[in-house]
CSV table of C-alpha atoms (C1' of nucleotides) in Angstrom, one decimal:
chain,number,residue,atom,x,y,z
A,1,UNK,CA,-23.5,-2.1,6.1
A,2,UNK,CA,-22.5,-0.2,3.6
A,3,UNK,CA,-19.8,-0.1,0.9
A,4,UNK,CA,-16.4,0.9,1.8
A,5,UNK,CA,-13.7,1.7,-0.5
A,6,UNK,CA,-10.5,0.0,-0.6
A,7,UNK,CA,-8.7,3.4,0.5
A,8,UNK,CA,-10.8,3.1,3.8
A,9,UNK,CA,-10.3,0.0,4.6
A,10,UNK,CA,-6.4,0.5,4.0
A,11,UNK,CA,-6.3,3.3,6.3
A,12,UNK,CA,-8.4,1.2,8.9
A,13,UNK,CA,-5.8,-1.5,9.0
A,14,UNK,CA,-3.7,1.6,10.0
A,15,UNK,CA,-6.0,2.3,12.8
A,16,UNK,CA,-5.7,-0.9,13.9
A,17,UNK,CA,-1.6,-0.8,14.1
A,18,UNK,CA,-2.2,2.2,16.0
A,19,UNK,CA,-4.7,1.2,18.2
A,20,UNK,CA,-2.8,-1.9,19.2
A,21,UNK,CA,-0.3,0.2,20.4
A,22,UNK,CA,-2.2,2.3,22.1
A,23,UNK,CA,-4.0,-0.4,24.0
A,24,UNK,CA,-0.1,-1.0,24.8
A,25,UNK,CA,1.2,1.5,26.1
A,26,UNK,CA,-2.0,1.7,28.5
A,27,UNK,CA,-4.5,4.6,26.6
A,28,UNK,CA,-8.3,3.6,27.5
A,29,UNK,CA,-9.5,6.6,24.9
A,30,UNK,CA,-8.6,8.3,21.9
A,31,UNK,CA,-9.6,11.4,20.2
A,32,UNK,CA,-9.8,12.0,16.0
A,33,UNK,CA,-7.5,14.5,15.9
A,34,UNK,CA,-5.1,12.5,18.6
A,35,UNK,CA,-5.1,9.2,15.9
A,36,UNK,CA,-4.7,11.6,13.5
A,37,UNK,CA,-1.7,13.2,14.6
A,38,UNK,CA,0.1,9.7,14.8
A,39,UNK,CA,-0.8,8.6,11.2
A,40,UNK,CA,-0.4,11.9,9.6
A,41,UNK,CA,-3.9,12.1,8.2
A,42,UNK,CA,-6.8,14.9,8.7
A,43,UNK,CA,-9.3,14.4,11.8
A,44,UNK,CA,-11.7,14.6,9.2
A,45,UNK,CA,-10.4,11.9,7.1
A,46,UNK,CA,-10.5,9.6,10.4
A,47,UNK,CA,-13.6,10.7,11.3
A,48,UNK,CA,-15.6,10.3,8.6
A,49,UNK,CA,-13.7,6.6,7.6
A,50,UNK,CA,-14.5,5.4,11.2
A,51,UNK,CA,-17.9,6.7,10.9
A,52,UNK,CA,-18.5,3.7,8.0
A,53,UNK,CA,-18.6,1.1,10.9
A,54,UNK,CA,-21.0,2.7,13.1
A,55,UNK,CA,-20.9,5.5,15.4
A,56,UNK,CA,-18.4,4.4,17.9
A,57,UNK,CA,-17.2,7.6,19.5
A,58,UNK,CA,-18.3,10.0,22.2
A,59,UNK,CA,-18.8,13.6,21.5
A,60,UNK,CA,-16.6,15.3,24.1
A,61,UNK,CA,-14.8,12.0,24.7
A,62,UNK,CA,-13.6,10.9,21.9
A,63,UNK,CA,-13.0,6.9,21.1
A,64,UNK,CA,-12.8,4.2,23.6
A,65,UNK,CA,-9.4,2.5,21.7
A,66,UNK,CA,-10.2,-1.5,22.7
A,67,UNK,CA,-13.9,-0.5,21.7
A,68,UNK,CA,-12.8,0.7,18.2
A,69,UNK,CA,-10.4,-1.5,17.6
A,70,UNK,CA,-13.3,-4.3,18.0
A,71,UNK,CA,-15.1,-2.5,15.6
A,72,UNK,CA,-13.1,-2.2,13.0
A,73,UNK,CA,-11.2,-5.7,13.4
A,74,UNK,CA,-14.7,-7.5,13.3
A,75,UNK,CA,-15.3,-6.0,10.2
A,76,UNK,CA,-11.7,-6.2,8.7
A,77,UNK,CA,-9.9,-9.0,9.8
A,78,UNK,CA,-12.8,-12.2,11.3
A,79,UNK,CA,-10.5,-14.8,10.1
A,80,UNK,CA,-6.7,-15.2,10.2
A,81,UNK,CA,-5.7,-15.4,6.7
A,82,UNK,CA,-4.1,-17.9,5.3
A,83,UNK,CA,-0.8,-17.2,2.8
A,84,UNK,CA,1.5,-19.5,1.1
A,85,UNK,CA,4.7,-17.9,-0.7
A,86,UNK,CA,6.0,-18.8,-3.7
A,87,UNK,CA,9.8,-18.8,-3.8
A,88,UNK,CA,12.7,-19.0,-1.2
A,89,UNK,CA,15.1,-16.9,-2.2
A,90,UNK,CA,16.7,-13.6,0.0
A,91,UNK,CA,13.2,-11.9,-0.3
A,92,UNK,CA,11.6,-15.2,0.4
A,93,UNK,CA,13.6,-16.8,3.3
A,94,UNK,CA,13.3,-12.8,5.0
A,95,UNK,CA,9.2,-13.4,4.7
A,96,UNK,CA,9.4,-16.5,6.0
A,97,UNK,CA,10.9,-15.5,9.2
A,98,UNK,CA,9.2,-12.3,9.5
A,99,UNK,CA,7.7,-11.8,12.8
A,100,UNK,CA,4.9,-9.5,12.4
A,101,UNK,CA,2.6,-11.9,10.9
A,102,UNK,CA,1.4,-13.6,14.1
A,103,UNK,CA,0.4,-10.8,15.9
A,104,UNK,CA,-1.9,-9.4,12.8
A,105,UNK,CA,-3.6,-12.3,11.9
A,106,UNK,CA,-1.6,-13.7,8.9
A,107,UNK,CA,-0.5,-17.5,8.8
A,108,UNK,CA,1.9,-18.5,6.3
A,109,UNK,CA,1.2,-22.4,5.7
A,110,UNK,CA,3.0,-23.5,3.0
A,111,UNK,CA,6.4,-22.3,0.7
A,112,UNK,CA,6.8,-23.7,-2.7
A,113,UNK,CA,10.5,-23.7,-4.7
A,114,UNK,CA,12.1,-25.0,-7.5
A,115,UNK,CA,15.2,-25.8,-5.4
A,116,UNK,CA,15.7,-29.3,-3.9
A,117,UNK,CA,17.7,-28.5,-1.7
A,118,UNK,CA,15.2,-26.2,-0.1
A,119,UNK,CA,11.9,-28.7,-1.1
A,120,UNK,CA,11.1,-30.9,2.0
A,121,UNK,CA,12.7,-28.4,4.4
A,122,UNK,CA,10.9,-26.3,7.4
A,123,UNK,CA,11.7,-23.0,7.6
A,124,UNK,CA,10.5,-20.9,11.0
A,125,UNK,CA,7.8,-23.7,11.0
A,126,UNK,CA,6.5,-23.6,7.3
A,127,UNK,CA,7.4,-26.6,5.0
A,128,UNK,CA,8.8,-26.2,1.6
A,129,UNK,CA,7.0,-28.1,-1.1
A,130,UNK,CA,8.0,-28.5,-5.0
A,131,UNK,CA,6.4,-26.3,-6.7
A,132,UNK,CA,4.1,-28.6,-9.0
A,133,UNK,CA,2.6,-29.5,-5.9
A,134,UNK,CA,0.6,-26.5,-5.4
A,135,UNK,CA,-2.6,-27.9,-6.6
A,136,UNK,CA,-2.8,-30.9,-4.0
A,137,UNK,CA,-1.4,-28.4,-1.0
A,138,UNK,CA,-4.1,-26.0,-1.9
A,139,UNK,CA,-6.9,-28.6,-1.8
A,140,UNK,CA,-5.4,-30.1,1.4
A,141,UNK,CA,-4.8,-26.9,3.4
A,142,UNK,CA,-6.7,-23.5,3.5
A,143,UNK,CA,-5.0,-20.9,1.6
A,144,UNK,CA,-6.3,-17.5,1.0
A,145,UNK,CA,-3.7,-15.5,-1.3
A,146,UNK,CA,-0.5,-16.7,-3.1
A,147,UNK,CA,2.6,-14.5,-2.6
A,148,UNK,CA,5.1,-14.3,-5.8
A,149,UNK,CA,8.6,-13.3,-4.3
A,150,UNK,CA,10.8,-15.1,-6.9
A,151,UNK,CA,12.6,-13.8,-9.9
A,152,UNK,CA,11.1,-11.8,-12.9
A,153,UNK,CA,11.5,-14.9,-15.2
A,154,UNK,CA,9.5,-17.2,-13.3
A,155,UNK,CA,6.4,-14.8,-11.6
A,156,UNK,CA,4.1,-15.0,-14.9
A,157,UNK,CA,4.4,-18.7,-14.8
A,158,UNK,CA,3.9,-19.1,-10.8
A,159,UNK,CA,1.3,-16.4,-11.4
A,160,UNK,CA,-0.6,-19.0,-13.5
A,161,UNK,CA,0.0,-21.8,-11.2
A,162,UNK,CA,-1.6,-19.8,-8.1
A,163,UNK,CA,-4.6,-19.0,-10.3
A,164,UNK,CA,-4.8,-22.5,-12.0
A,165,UNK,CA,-4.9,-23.9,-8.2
A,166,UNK,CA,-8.2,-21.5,-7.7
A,167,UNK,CA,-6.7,-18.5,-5.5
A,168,UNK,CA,-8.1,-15.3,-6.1
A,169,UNK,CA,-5.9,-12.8,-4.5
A,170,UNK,CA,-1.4,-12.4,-5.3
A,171,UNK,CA,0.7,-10.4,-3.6
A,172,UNK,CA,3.5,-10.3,-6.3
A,173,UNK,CA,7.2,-8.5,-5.3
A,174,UNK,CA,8.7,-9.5,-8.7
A,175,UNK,CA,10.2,-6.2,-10.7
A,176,UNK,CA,6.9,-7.2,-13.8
A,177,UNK,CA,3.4,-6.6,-14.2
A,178,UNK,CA,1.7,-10.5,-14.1
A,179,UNK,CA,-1.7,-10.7,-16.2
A,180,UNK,CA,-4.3,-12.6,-14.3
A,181,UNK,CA,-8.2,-13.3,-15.0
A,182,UNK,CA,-10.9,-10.7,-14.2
A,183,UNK,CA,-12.2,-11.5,-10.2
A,184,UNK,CA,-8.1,-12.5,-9.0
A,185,UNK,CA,-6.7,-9.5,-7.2
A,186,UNK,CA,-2.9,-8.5,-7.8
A,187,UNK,CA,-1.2,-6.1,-4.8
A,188,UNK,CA,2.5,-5.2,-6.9
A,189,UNK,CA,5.0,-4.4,-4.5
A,190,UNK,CA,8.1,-3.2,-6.4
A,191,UNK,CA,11.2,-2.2,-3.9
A,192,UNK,CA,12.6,-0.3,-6.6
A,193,UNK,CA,9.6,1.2,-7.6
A,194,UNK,CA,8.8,2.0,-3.9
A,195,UNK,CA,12.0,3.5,-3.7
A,196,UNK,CA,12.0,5.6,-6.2
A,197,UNK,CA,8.7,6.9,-5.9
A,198,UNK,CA,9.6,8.2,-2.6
A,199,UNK,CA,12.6,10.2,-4.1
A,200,UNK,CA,10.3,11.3,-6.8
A,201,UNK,CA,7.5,12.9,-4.4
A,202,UNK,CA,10.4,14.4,-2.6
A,203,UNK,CA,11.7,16.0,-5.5
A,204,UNK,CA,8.7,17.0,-7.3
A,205,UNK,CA,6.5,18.3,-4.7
B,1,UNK,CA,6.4,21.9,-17.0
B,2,UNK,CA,3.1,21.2,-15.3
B,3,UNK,CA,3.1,19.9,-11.6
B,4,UNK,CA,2.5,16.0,-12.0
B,5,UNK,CA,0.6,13.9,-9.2
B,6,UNK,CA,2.2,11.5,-7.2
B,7,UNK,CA,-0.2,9.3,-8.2
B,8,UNK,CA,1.1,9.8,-12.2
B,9,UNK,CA,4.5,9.7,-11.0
B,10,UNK,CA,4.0,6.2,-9.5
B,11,UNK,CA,2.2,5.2,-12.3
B,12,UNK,CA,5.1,6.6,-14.2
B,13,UNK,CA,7.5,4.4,-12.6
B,14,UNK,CA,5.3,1.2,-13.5
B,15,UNK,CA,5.4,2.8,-17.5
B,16,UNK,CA,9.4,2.6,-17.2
B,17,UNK,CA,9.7,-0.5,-15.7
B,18,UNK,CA,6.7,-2.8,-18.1
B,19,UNK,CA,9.0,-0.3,-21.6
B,20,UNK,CA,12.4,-1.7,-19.8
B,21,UNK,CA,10.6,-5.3,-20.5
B,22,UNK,CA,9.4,-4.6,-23.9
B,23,UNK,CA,12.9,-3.1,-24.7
B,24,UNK,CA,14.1,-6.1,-23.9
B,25,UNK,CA,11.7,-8.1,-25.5
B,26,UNK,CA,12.7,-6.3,-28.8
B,27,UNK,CA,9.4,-4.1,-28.9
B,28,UNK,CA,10.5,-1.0,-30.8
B,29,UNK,CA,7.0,0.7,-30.9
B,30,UNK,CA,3.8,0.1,-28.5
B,31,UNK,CA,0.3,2.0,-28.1
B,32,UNK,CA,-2.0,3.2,-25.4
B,33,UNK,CA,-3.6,0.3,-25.7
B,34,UNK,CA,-1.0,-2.3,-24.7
B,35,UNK,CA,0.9,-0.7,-22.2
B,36,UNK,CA,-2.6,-0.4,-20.2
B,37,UNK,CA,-3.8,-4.5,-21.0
B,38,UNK,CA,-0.1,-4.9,-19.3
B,39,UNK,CA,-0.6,-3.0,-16.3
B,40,UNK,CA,-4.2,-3.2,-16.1
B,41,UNK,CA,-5.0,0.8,-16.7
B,42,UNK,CA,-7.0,2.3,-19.1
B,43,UNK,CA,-6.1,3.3,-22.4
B,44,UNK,CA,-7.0,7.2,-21.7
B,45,UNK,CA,-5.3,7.2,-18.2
B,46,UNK,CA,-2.0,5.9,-20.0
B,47,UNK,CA,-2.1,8.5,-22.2
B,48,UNK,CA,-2.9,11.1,-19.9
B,49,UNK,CA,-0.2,10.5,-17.8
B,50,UNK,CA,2.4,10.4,-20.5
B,51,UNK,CA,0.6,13.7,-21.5
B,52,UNK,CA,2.1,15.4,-19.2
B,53,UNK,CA,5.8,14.8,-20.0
B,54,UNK,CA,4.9,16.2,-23.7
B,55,UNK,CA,4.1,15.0,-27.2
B,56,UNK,CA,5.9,12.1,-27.3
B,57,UNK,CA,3.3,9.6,-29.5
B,58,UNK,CA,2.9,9.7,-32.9
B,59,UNK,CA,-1.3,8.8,-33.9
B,60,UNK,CA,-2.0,6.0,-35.7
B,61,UNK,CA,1.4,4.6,-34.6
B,62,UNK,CA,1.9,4.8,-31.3
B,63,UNK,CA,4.7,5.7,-28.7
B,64,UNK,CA,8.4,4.4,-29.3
B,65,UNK,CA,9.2,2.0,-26.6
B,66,UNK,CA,13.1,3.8,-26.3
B,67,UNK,CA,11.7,7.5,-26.9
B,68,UNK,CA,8.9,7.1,-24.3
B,69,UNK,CA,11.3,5.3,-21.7
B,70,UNK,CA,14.1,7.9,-22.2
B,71,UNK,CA,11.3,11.2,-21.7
B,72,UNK,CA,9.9,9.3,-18.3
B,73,UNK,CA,13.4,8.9,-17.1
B,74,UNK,CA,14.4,12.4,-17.9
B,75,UNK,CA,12.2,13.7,-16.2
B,76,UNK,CA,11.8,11.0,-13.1
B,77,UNK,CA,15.2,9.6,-12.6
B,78,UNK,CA,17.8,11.3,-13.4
B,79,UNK,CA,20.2,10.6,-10.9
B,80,UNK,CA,21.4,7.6,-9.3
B,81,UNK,CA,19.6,7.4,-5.7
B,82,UNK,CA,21.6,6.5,-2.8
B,83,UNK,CA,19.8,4.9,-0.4
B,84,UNK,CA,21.4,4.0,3.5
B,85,UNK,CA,19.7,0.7,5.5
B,86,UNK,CA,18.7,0.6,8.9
B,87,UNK,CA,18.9,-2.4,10.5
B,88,UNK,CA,20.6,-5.6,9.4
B,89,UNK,CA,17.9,-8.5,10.3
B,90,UNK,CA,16.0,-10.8,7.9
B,91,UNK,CA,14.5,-8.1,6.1
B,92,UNK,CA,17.1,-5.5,6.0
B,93,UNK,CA,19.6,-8.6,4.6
B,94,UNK,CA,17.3,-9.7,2.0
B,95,UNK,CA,17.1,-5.9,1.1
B,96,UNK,CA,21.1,-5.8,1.0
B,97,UNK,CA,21.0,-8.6,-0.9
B,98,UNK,CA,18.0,-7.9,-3.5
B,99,UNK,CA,19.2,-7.6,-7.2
B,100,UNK,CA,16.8,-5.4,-8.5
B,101,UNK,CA,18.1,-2.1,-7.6
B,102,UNK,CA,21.0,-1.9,-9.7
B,103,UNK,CA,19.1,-1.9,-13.3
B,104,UNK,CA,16.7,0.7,-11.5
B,105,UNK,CA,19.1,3.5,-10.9
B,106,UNK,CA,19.3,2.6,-6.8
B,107,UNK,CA,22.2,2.1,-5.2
B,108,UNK,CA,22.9,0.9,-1.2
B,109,UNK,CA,25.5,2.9,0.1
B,110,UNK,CA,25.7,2.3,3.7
B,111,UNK,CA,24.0,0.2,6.2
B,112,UNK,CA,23.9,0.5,10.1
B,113,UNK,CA,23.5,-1.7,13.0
B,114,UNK,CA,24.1,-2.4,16.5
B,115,UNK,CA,25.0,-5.7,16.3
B,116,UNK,CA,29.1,-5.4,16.8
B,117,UNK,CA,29.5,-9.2,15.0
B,118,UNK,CA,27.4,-7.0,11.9
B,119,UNK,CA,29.5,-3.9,12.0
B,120,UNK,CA,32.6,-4.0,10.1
B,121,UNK,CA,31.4,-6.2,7.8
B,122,UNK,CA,30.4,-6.0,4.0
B,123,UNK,CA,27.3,-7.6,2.7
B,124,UNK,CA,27.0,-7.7,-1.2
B,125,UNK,CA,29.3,-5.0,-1.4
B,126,UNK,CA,27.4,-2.8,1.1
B,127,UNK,CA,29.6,-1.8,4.1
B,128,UNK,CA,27.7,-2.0,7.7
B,129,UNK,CA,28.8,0.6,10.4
B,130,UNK,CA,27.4,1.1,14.0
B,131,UNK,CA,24.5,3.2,14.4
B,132,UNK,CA,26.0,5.8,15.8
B,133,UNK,CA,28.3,6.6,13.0
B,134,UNK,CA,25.7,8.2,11.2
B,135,UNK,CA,26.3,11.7,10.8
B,136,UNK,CA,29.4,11.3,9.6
B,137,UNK,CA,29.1,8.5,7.2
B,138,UNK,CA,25.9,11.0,5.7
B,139,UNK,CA,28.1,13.9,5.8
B,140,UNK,CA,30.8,12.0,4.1
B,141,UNK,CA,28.9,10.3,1.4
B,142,UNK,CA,25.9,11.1,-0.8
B,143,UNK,CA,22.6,9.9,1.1
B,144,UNK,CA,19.3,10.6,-0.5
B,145,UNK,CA,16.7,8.4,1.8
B,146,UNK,CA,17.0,6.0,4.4
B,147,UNK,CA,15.2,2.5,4.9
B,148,UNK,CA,14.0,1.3,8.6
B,149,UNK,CA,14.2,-2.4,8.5
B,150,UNK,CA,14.5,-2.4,12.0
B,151,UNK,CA,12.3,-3.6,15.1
B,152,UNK,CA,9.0,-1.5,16.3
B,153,UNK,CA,10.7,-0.6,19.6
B,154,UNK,CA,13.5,0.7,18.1
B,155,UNK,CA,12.2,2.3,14.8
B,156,UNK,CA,11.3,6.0,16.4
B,157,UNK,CA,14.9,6.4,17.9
B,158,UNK,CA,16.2,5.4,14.1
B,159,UNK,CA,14.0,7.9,12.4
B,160,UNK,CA,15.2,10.6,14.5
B,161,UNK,CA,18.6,9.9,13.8
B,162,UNK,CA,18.0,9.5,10.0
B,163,UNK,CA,16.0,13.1,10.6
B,164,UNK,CA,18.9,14.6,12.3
B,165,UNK,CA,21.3,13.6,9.8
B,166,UNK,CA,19.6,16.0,7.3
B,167,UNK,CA,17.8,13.1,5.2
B,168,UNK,CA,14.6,13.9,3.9
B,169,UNK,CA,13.0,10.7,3.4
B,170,UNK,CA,12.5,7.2,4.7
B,171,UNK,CA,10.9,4.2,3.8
B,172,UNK,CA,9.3,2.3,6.9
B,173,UNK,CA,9.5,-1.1,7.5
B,174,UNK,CA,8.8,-1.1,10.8
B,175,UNK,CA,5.2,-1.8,11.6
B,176,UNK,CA,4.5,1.6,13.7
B,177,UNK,CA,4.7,5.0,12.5
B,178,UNK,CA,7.0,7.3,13.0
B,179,UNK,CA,6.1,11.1,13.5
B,180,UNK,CA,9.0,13.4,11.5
B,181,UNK,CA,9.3,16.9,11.0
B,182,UNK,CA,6.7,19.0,8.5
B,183,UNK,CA,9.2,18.3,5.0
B,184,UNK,CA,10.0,15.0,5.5
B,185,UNK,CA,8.0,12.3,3.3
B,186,UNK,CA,7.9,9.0,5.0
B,187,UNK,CA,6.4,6.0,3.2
B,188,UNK,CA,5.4,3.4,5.4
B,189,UNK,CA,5.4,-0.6,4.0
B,190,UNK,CA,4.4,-2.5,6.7
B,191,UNK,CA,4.0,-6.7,5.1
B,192,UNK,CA,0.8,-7.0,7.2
B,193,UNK,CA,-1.1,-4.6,6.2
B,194,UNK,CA,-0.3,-5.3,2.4
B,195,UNK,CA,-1.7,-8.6,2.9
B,196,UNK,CA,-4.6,-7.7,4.6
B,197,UNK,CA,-5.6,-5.0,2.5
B,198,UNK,CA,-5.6,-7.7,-0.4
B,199,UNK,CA,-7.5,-9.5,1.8
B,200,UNK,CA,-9.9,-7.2,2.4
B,201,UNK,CA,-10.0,-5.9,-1.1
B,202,UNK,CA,-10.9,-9.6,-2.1
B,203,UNK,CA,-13.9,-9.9,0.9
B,204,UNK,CA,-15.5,-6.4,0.3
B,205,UNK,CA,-15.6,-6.3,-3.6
C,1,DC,C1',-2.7,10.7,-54.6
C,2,DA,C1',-7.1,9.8,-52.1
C,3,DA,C1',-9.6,7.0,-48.9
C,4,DG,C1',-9.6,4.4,-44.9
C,5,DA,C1',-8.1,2.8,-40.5
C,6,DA,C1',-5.8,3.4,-36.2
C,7,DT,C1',-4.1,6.0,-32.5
C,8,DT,C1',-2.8,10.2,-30.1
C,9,DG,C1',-3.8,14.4,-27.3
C,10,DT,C1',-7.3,16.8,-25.1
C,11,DT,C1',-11.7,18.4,-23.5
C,12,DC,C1',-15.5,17.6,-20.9
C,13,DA,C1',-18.4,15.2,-17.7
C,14,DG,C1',-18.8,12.2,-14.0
C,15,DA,C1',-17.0,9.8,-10.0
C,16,DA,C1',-14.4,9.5,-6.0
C,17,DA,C1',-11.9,11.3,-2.3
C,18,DT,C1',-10.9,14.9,0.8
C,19,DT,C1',-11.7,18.9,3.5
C,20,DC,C1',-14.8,22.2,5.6
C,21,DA,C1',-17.9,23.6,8.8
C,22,DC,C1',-21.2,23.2,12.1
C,23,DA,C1',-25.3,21.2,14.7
C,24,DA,C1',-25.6,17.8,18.2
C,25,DT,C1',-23.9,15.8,22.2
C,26,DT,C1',-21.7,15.1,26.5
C,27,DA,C1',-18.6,15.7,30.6
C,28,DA,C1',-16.9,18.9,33.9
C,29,DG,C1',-17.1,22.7,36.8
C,30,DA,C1',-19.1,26.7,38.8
D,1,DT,C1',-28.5,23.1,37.7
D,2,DC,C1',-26.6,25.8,34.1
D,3,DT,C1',-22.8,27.2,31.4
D,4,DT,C1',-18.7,26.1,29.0
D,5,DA,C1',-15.5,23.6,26.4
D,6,DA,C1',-14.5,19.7,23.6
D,7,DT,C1',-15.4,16.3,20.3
D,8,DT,C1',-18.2,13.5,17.3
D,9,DG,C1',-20.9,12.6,13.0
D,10,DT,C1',-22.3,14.4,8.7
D,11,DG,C1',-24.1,17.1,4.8
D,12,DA,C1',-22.1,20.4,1.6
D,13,DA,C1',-18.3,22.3,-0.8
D,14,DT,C1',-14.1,21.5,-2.9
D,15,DT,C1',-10.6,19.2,-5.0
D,16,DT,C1',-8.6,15.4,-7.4
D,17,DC,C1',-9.0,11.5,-10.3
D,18,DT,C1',-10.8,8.7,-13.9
D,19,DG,C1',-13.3,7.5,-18.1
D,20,DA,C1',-15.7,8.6,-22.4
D,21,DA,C1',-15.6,10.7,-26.6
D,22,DC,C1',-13.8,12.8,-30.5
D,23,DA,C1',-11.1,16.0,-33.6
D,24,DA,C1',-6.6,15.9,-35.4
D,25,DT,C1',-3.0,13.3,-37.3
D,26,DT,C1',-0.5,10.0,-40.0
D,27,DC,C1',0.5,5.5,-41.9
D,28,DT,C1',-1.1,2.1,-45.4
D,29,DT,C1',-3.0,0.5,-49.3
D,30,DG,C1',-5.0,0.6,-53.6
DNA sequence: CAAGAATTGTTCAGAAATTCACAATTAAGA
DNA sequence: TCTTAATTGTGAATTTCTGAACAATTCTTG
């Protein structure tokens, strides 16, 4: 199959959301410009991504929405993946017991702090470890990425510590940029940031 | 001054925030070169961006880490934004509670719930007032955007609100979208498909 | 003061992403 | 059955974004 960029496949976990919902509230089919509406993109743009796993729809028809949302999960999303978060602060402790991870394929398996009160602890059913014991918990347990949500001080050094232990993808929500090796992926999600960028479209557009 | 993407403004943001750290570090002057090895851009695509806020480098030197800074902000942020919370959960709480706004020109003003044991109350400083109270609380006090932290089911019924209070953008928690009028900008951060993407990312590089 | 080295700002080319536009297809209805 | 209307899939056009390259500039050093 072939190569799809990293916007597409964004957008396609998009689809999915929607589709689920659709599928919810009882639709059987779905239309381009009908998905479209909902996400706020072009019918182009949704035809055209869709069309990069096959042609799915019906001319006159549209998309069948539990057909599509086959499609696109058996390319996206096989496995459930498997996350371990790295400090339990506010930001922490509200991922933790966030309940949108179950439906979407997303296990968190393991949470690692500095704080003894909180190591050896079980938070919405995930155990707190210390945080030197990363590299045993990774080799016992299957962990996909490593998510950084603890203070700007400590990320680059928990940043090293999730690469040291052989992960290749962060999710990092401290406020600072963390160097990694070529090959580990880094997602930054910056509250402030996201905040302000928002005010900044608004004003500048 | 020439329109700027949103995609330079965002990068923008990342500038202010990696010159805030070398401010801080004691950096007085810093090239093309080292912001992007930071942030993981190019050299040229760092200096295009600042491009378009003006001549602020000096060749053969380099940009001065308080000049640079101070242009960005001039022209990004130059007011405080106040920002209003919907819903008072796990997330919305650890947003209340989050310390990174405050050094990043962001400020809380208001939070709303349904929950009467929530209402009345003050968390970090932020004051949290029933739902309904909305229009008054906007008219009353400076409101710039508001955040849904709030369930699915409930997240439409919230953006209207925050639409019919005269607000012109929202950040999106909730994992559905919300359909607003033509003018508003809505930026949707939904912690599933953040991870997944990085998933994905990783499994179809 | 002149030569050399480093870094900016900018132009240009190429890549990537988006939108357009329409032939092909299909269901529904006359 | 034949026509009509709707919708897909896609190649081409357009726009946006990025990367490469280099002249212009300015510090440094001898």
């Amino acid at each position: 199959m072939r190569k799809v960029s990293p916007k597409t496949l964004t957008r396609a976990l998009f689809y999915i959301r929607t589709l689920n919902r659709l599928l919810h509230l009882g639709g059987s089919v779905v239309s381009s410009k009908e998905l479209a509406d909902i996400m706020g993109f072009s019918d182009a743009q949704v035809r055209k991504d869709i069309s990069n796993f096959g042609k799915v729809g019906k001319p006159r028809i549209g998309y069948k929405v539990a057909e599509l949302k086959q499609v696109l999960e058996d390319f996206l999303v096989q496995d459930v993946v498997h996350a371990a978060l790295f400090g339990v602060g506010n930001l922490g402790s509200a991922i933790l017991r966030y309940s949108g991870f179950h439906q979407n394929k997303i296990k968190l398996v393991a949470a690692f702090d500095i704080d003894k009160n909180k190591i050896g602890k079980t938070i919405n059913g995930v155990p707190v470890y210390a945080m030197k014991d990363i590299r045993e918990i990774v080799r016992r347990t299957h962990v996909d990425i490593g998510i950084i949500a603890a203070p700007e001080e400590a990320s680059q050094d928990i940043a090293d510590l999730i690469v040291g232990s052989g992960l290749k993808g962060i999710v990092n929500f401290a406020p600072t940029s963390v160097s990694v090796p070529k090959g580990v992926f880094v997602k930054d999600i910056d509250l402030s940031i996201e905040f302000l960028s928002l005010f900044c479209d608004m004003q500048h557009s």
